[in-house]
Amino acid sequence: RIPVFAGATIMGDGQAALILDVLGLAQAAGVASGRADAPLAQVEPVASEPGVERRTVLLVRVGTEQAAIPLTDSMRLERFPRSALETSGGRPIVQYRGSVLPLVALGGGSAPTDAVGWLNVVVHTRGEGAVGFVVDELLDIVHERFAIQAGESDAVGVTGTAVIQKRVAHVLDLARVPGPGGVPR
């Protein structure tokens, strides 16, 4: 019944968090007097172009390039201190949720092994297992219209390229990116 809160949720780490109501905040601050059920300004429909779809993707930086990973229910974003890195069979791993998470660096390199800073990891789950894909930087999550142009890269796991937020990005399919041992999962 407090107008600035829309509800509550349980976060991925188990903590409870309140969900803010943007319209309720604006009304409480005296900068809006609209109702939540009031219609928004009329928006012109966008003409449909062949191959152009609205997609939600995670944008990441890998080296000097940008990559887009379609968001799925089988994905989590995690940060691990580099000091948490261990090795098994010569491959980098971290302990994750009571199990072992093998790490693969996107971009073809190996996961960094120095003990300074943090690792940005996209955890991708398939079936019973999971693989952590290490990226240099988590940039943004966007919901945008774009077309994927196939054939721009021969790299395994790259479905094509697209212009997203005015930059070229490789569009990845994590299920096809080679996992530990070089085998696609």
Short mmCIF file of the C-alpha atoms (twelve columns), coordinates in Angstrom:
data_MODEL
# 
_entry.id   MODEL 
# 
loop_
_atom_site.group_PDB 
_atom_site.id 
_atom_site.type_symbol 
_atom_site.label_atom_id 
_atom_site.label_alt_id 
_atom_site.label_comp_id 
_atom_site.label_asym_id 
_atom_site.label_seq_id 
_atom_site.Cartn_x 
_atom_site.Cartn_y 
_atom_site.Cartn_z 
_atom_site.pdbx_PDB_model_num 
ATOM 1   C CA . ARG A 1   0.000  0.000   0.000   1 
ATOM 2   C CA . ILE A 2   3.034  2.283   -0.130  1 
ATOM 3   C CA . PRO A 3   2.854  3.931   -3.580  1 
ATOM 4   C CA . VAL A 4   6.631  4.005   -4.216  1 
ATOM 5   C CA . PHE A 5   6.939  0.201   -4.019  1 
ATOM 6   C CA . ALA A 6   5.454  -2.240  -6.543  1 
ATOM 7   C CA . GLY A 7   6.329  -5.333  -4.517  1 
ATOM 8   C CA . ALA A 8   9.244  -7.485  -3.410  1 
ATOM 9   C CA . THR A 9   11.341 -10.299 -4.859  1 
ATOM 10  C CA . ILE A 10  13.987 -12.801 -3.882  1 
ATOM 11  C CA . MET A 11  17.276 -12.099 -5.694  1 
ATOM 12  C CA . GLY A 12  19.572 -14.765 -7.145  1 
ATOM 13  C CA . ASP A 13  21.783 -14.627 -4.049  1 
ATOM 14  C CA . GLY A 14  18.793 -15.300 -1.744  1 
ATOM 15  C CA . GLN A 15  18.452 -11.724 -0.464  1 
ATOM 16  C CA . ALA A 16  15.042 -10.018 -0.432  1 
ATOM 17  C CA . ALA A 17  14.723 -6.783  -2.417  1 
ATOM 18  C CA . LEU A 18  11.948 -4.220  -2.805  1 
ATOM 19  C CA . ILE A 19  10.761 -3.339  -6.317  1 
ATOM 20  C CA . LEU A 20  10.331 0.391   -6.878  1 
ATOM 21  C CA . ASP A 21  7.319  1.792   -8.746  1 
ATOM 22  C CA . VAL A 22  8.652  4.517   -11.057 1 
ATOM 23  C CA . LEU A 23  5.275  6.242   -11.481 1 
ATOM 24  C CA . GLY A 24  4.686  6.072   -7.715  1 
ATOM 25  C CA . LEU A 25  8.117  7.637   -7.092  1 
ATOM 26  C CA . ALA A 26  7.412  10.403  -9.607  1 
ATOM 27  C CA . GLN A 27  4.024  11.103  -8.020  1 
ATOM 28  C CA . ALA A 28  5.546  11.131  -4.507  1 
ATOM 29  C CA . ALA A 29  8.202  13.594  -5.708  1 
ATOM 30  C CA . GLY A 30  5.516  15.776  -7.279  1 
ATOM 31  C CA . VAL A 31  6.896  15.509  -10.814 1 
ATOM 32  C CA . ALA A 32  4.031  13.432  -12.274 1 
ATOM 33  C CA . SER A 33  0.318  13.425  -11.768 1 
ATOM 34  C CA . GLY A 34  -0.627 10.680  -14.229 1 
ATOM 35  C CA . ARG A 35  -2.353 7.438   -13.393 1 
ATOM 36  C CA . ALA A 36  -0.720 4.053   -13.862 1 
ATOM 37  C CA . ASP A 37  -3.552 3.003   -16.193 1 
ATOM 38  C CA . ALA A 38  -3.427 6.205   -18.285 1 
ATOM 39  C CA . PRO A 39  -2.512 5.571   -21.948 1 
ATOM 40  C CA . LEU A 40  0.987  6.535   -23.028 1 
ATOM 41  C CA . ALA A 41  1.594  8.886   -25.934 1 
ATOM 42  C CA . GLN A 42  0.742  7.342   -29.275 1 
ATOM 43  C CA . VAL A 43  3.763  5.620   -30.842 1 
ATOM 44  C CA . GLU A 44  4.061  5.113   -34.580 1 
ATOM 45  C CA . PRO A 45  4.437  1.402   -35.407 1 
ATOM 46  C CA . VAL A 46  7.796  0.460   -36.896 1 
ATOM 47  C CA . ALA A 47  7.600  -0.898  -40.422 1 
ATOM 48  C CA . SER A 48  8.494  -4.575  -40.531 1 
ATOM 49  C CA . GLU A 49  11.740 -5.362  -42.319 1 
ATOM 50  C CA . PRO A 50  12.623 -8.906  -43.418 1 
ATOM 51  C CA . GLY A 51  15.016 -10.553 -40.948 1 
ATOM 52  C CA . VAL A 52  14.770 -7.720  -38.407 1 
ATOM 53  C CA . GLU A 53  13.446 -8.890  -35.052 1 
ATOM 54  C CA . ARG A 54  13.301 -7.447  -31.554 1 
ATOM 55  C CA . ARG A 55  15.662 -9.478  -29.396 1 
ATOM 56  C CA . THR A 56  16.990 -9.277  -25.846 1 
ATOM 57  C CA . VAL A 57  20.741 -9.787  -25.671 1 
ATOM 58  C CA . LEU A 58  23.585 -9.435  -23.220 1 
ATOM 59  C CA . LEU A 59  26.340 -7.251  -24.665 1 
ATOM 60  C CA . VAL A 60  29.875 -8.157  -23.586 1 
ATOM 61  C CA . ARG A 61  33.372 -7.052  -24.499 1 
ATOM 62  C CA . VAL A 62  35.809 -9.748  -25.559 1 
ATOM 63  C CA . GLY A 63  39.220 -8.222  -26.227 1 
ATOM 64  C CA . THR A 64  38.527 -5.170  -28.395 1 
ATOM 65  C CA . GLU A 65  35.329 -6.584  -29.892 1 
ATOM 66  C CA . GLN A 66  31.708 -6.526  -28.813 1 
ATOM 67  C CA . ALA A 67  29.647 -9.710  -28.664 1 
ATOM 68  C CA . ALA A 68  25.911 -10.243 -28.173 1 
ATOM 69  C CA . ILE A 69  24.589 -13.273 -26.327 1 
ATOM 70  C CA . PRO A 70  20.836 -13.931 -26.557 1 
ATOM 71  C CA . LEU A 71  19.405 -14.098 -23.035 1 
ATOM 72  C CA . THR A 72  17.991 -17.445 -21.970 1 
ATOM 73  C CA . ASP A 73  16.602 -18.978 -18.805 1 
ATOM 74  C CA . SER A 74  19.698 -21.194 -18.657 1 
ATOM 75  C CA . MET A 75  22.080 -18.273 -18.103 1 
ATOM 76  C CA . ARG A 76  23.401 -16.396 -15.065 1 
ATOM 77  C CA . LEU A 77  25.878 -13.563 -14.725 1 
ATOM 78  C CA . GLU A 78  28.488 -13.991 -12.006 1 
ATOM 79  C CA . ARG A 79  31.649 -12.269 -10.770 1 
ATOM 80  C CA . PHE A 80  34.367 -14.293 -9.107  1 
ATOM 81  C CA . PRO A 81  37.508 -12.959 -7.457  1 
ATOM 82  C CA . ARG A 82  40.476 -14.137 -9.507  1 
ATOM 83  C CA . SER A 83  41.852 -15.578 -6.287  1 
ATOM 84  C CA . ALA A 84  39.009 -18.166 -6.445  1 
ATOM 85  C CA . LEU A 85  40.520 -19.711 -9.601  1 
ATOM 86  C CA . GLU A 86  41.770 -23.253 -9.293  1 
ATOM 87  C CA . THR A 87  42.869 -25.780 -11.884 1 
ATOM 88  C CA . SER A 88  41.818 -29.344 -12.607 1 
ATOM 89  C CA . GLY A 89  43.565 -31.290 -15.328 1 
ATOM 90  C CA . GLY A 90  45.345 -28.096 -16.314 1 
ATOM 91  C CA . ARG A 91  42.043 -26.291 -16.977 1 
ATOM 92  C CA . PRO A 92  40.739 -23.303 -14.980 1 
ATOM 93  C CA . ILE A 93  37.779 -23.931 -12.669 1 
ATOM 94  C CA . VAL A 94  35.965 -22.246 -9.772  1 
ATOM 95  C CA . GLN A 95  33.791 -23.654 -7.026  1 
ATOM 96  C CA . TYR A 96  30.205 -22.695 -7.806  1 
ATOM 97  C CA . ARG A 97  27.066 -23.563 -5.842  1 
ATOM 98  C CA . GLY A 98  28.583 -26.644 -4.254  1 
ATOM 99  C CA . SER A 99  30.013 -27.920 -7.534  1 
ATOM 100 C CA . VAL A 100 32.902 -27.340 -9.932  1 
ATOM 101 C CA . LEU A 101 32.425 -24.854 -12.772 1 
ATOM 102 C CA . PRO A 102 34.845 -25.218 -15.699 1 
ATOM 103 C CA . LEU A 103 35.826 -21.879 -17.244 1 
ATOM 104 C CA . VAL A 104 36.333 -21.075 -20.921 1 
ATOM 105 C CA . ALA A 105 37.550 -17.686 -22.110 1 
ATOM 106 C CA . LEU A 106 35.473 -16.348 -24.984 1 
ATOM 107 C CA . GLY A 107 37.738 -15.138 -27.737 1 
ATOM 108 C CA . GLY A 108 39.867 -18.278 -27.876 1 
ATOM 109 C CA . GLY A 109 42.313 -17.478 -25.084 1 
ATOM 110 C CA . SER A 110 42.502 -19.289 -21.797 1 
ATOM 111 C CA . ALA A 111 40.836 -17.954 -18.676 1 
ATOM 112 C CA . PRO A 112 43.157 -15.498 -16.905 1 
ATOM 113 C CA . THR A 113 45.026 -17.004 -13.998 1 
ATOM 114 C CA . ASP A 114 46.534 -14.019 -12.180 1 
ATOM 115 C CA . ALA A 115 45.256 -13.326 -8.670  1 
ATOM 116 C CA . VAL A 116 44.313 -9.660  -9.105  1 
ATOM 117 C CA . GLY A 117 40.787 -8.362  -9.745  1 
ATOM 118 C CA . TRP A 118 37.606 -10.082 -10.797 1 
ATOM 119 C CA . LEU A 119 36.377 -12.481 -13.460 1 
ATOM 120 C CA . ASN A 120 33.166 -11.638 -15.307 1 
ATOM 121 C CA . VAL A 121 31.506 -14.957 -16.110 1 
ATOM 122 C CA . VAL A 122 28.426 -15.887 -18.117 1 
ATOM 123 C CA . VAL A 123 27.293 -19.221 -16.643 1 
ATOM 124 C CA . HIS A 124 25.477 -21.313 -19.236 1 
ATOM 125 C CA . THR A 125 23.593 -24.404 -18.078 1 
ATOM 126 C CA . ARG A 126 22.662 -27.298 -20.356 1 
ATOM 127 C CA . GLY A 127 21.191 -30.482 -19.017 1 
ATOM 128 C CA . GLU A 128 23.020 -31.507 -15.859 1 
ATOM 129 C CA . GLY A 129 26.166 -29.407 -16.359 1 
ATOM 130 C CA . ALA A 130 27.271 -25.808 -16.617 1 
ATOM 131 C CA . VAL A 131 30.184 -23.946 -18.201 1 
ATOM 132 C CA . GLY A 132 31.407 -20.481 -17.234 1 
ATOM 133 C CA . PHE A 133 32.357 -18.299 -20.192 1 
ATOM 134 C CA . VAL A 134 34.827 -15.597 -19.138 1 
ATOM 135 C CA . VAL A 135 34.413 -12.187 -20.783 1 
ATOM 136 C CA . ASP A 136 36.428 -9.019  -20.336 1 
ATOM 137 C CA . GLU A 137 33.452 -6.821  -19.495 1 
ATOM 138 C CA . LEU A 138 29.673 -7.079  -19.086 1 
ATOM 139 C CA . LEU A 139 28.400 -4.042  -21.016 1 
ATOM 140 C CA . ASP A 140 24.598 -3.989  -21.067 1 
ATOM 141 C CA . ILE A 141 21.379 -5.905  -21.536 1 
ATOM 142 C CA . VAL A 142 19.389 -4.495  -24.445 1 
ATOM 143 C CA . HIS A 143 16.048 -5.202  -26.069 1 
ATOM 144 C CA . GLU A 144 16.487 -3.940  -29.603 1 
ATOM 145 C CA . ARG A 145 15.494 -4.575  -33.210 1 
ATOM 146 C CA . PHE A 146 18.334 -5.892  -35.361 1 
ATOM 147 C CA . ALA A 147 19.084 -8.334  -38.147 1 
ATOM 148 C CA . ILE A 148 21.782 -10.990 -37.927 1 
ATOM 149 C CA . GLN A 149 24.015 -11.166 -40.988 1 
ATOM 150 C CA . ALA A 150 25.342 -14.699 -41.379 1 
ATOM 151 C CA . GLY A 151 28.767 -15.516 -42.729 1 
ATOM 152 C CA . GLU A 152 30.699 -12.612 -41.211 1 
ATOM 153 C CA . SER A 153 32.793 -14.921 -39.003 1 
ATOM 154 C CA . ASP A 154 34.060 -18.471 -39.282 1 
ATOM 155 C CA . ALA A 155 34.454 -18.850 -35.493 1 
ATOM 156 C CA . VAL A 156 32.583 -21.761 -33.914 1 
ATOM 157 C CA . GLY A 157 29.600 -20.514 -31.913 1 
ATOM 158 C CA . VAL A 158 29.222 -17.250 -33.849 1 
ATOM 159 C CA . THR A 159 25.882 -17.172 -35.675 1 
ATOM 160 C CA . GLY A 160 26.691 -13.909 -37.457 1 
ATOM 161 C CA . THR A 161 27.110 -10.209 -36.874 1 
ATOM 162 C CA . ALA A 162 24.672 -7.394  -36.202 1 
ATOM 163 C CA . VAL A 163 24.693 -3.675  -35.548 1 
ATOM 164 C CA . ILE A 164 23.550 -3.178  -31.957 1 
ATOM 165 C CA . GLN A 165 23.664 0.222   -30.264 1 
ATOM 166 C CA . LYS A 166 25.522 1.599   -33.304 1 
ATOM 167 C CA . ARG A 167 28.379 -0.947  -32.968 1 
ATOM 168 C CA . VAL A 168 29.071 -4.179  -34.789 1 
ATOM 169 C CA . ALA A 169 28.713 -7.217  -32.529 1 
ATOM 170 C CA . HIS A 170 29.303 -10.921 -33.069 1 
ATOM 171 C CA . VAL A 171 26.097 -12.751 -32.142 1 
ATOM 172 C CA . LEU A 172 26.966 -15.878 -30.151 1 
ATOM 173 C CA . ASP A 173 25.185 -19.156 -29.513 1 
ATOM 174 C CA . LEU A 174 26.735 -20.417 -26.253 1 
ATOM 175 C CA . ALA A 175 25.417 -23.923 -26.895 1 
ATOM 176 C CA . ARG A 176 27.748 -24.090 -29.930 1 
ATOM 177 C CA . VAL A 177 30.823 -22.456 -28.349 1 
ATOM 178 C CA . PRO A 178 33.429 -25.128 -27.566 1 
ATOM 179 C CA . GLY A 179 33.453 -25.985 -23.879 1 
ATOM 180 C CA . PRO A 180 36.277 -27.478 -21.840 1 
ATOM 181 C CA . GLY A 181 38.365 -29.786 -23.978 1 
ATOM 182 C CA . GLY A 182 37.264 -27.979 -27.155 1 
ATOM 183 C CA . VAL A 183 33.992 -29.890 -27.507 1 
ATOM 184 C CA . PRO A 184 30.800 -27.892 -28.193 1 
ATOM 185 C CA . ARG A 185 28.282 -28.445 -25.411 1 
# 
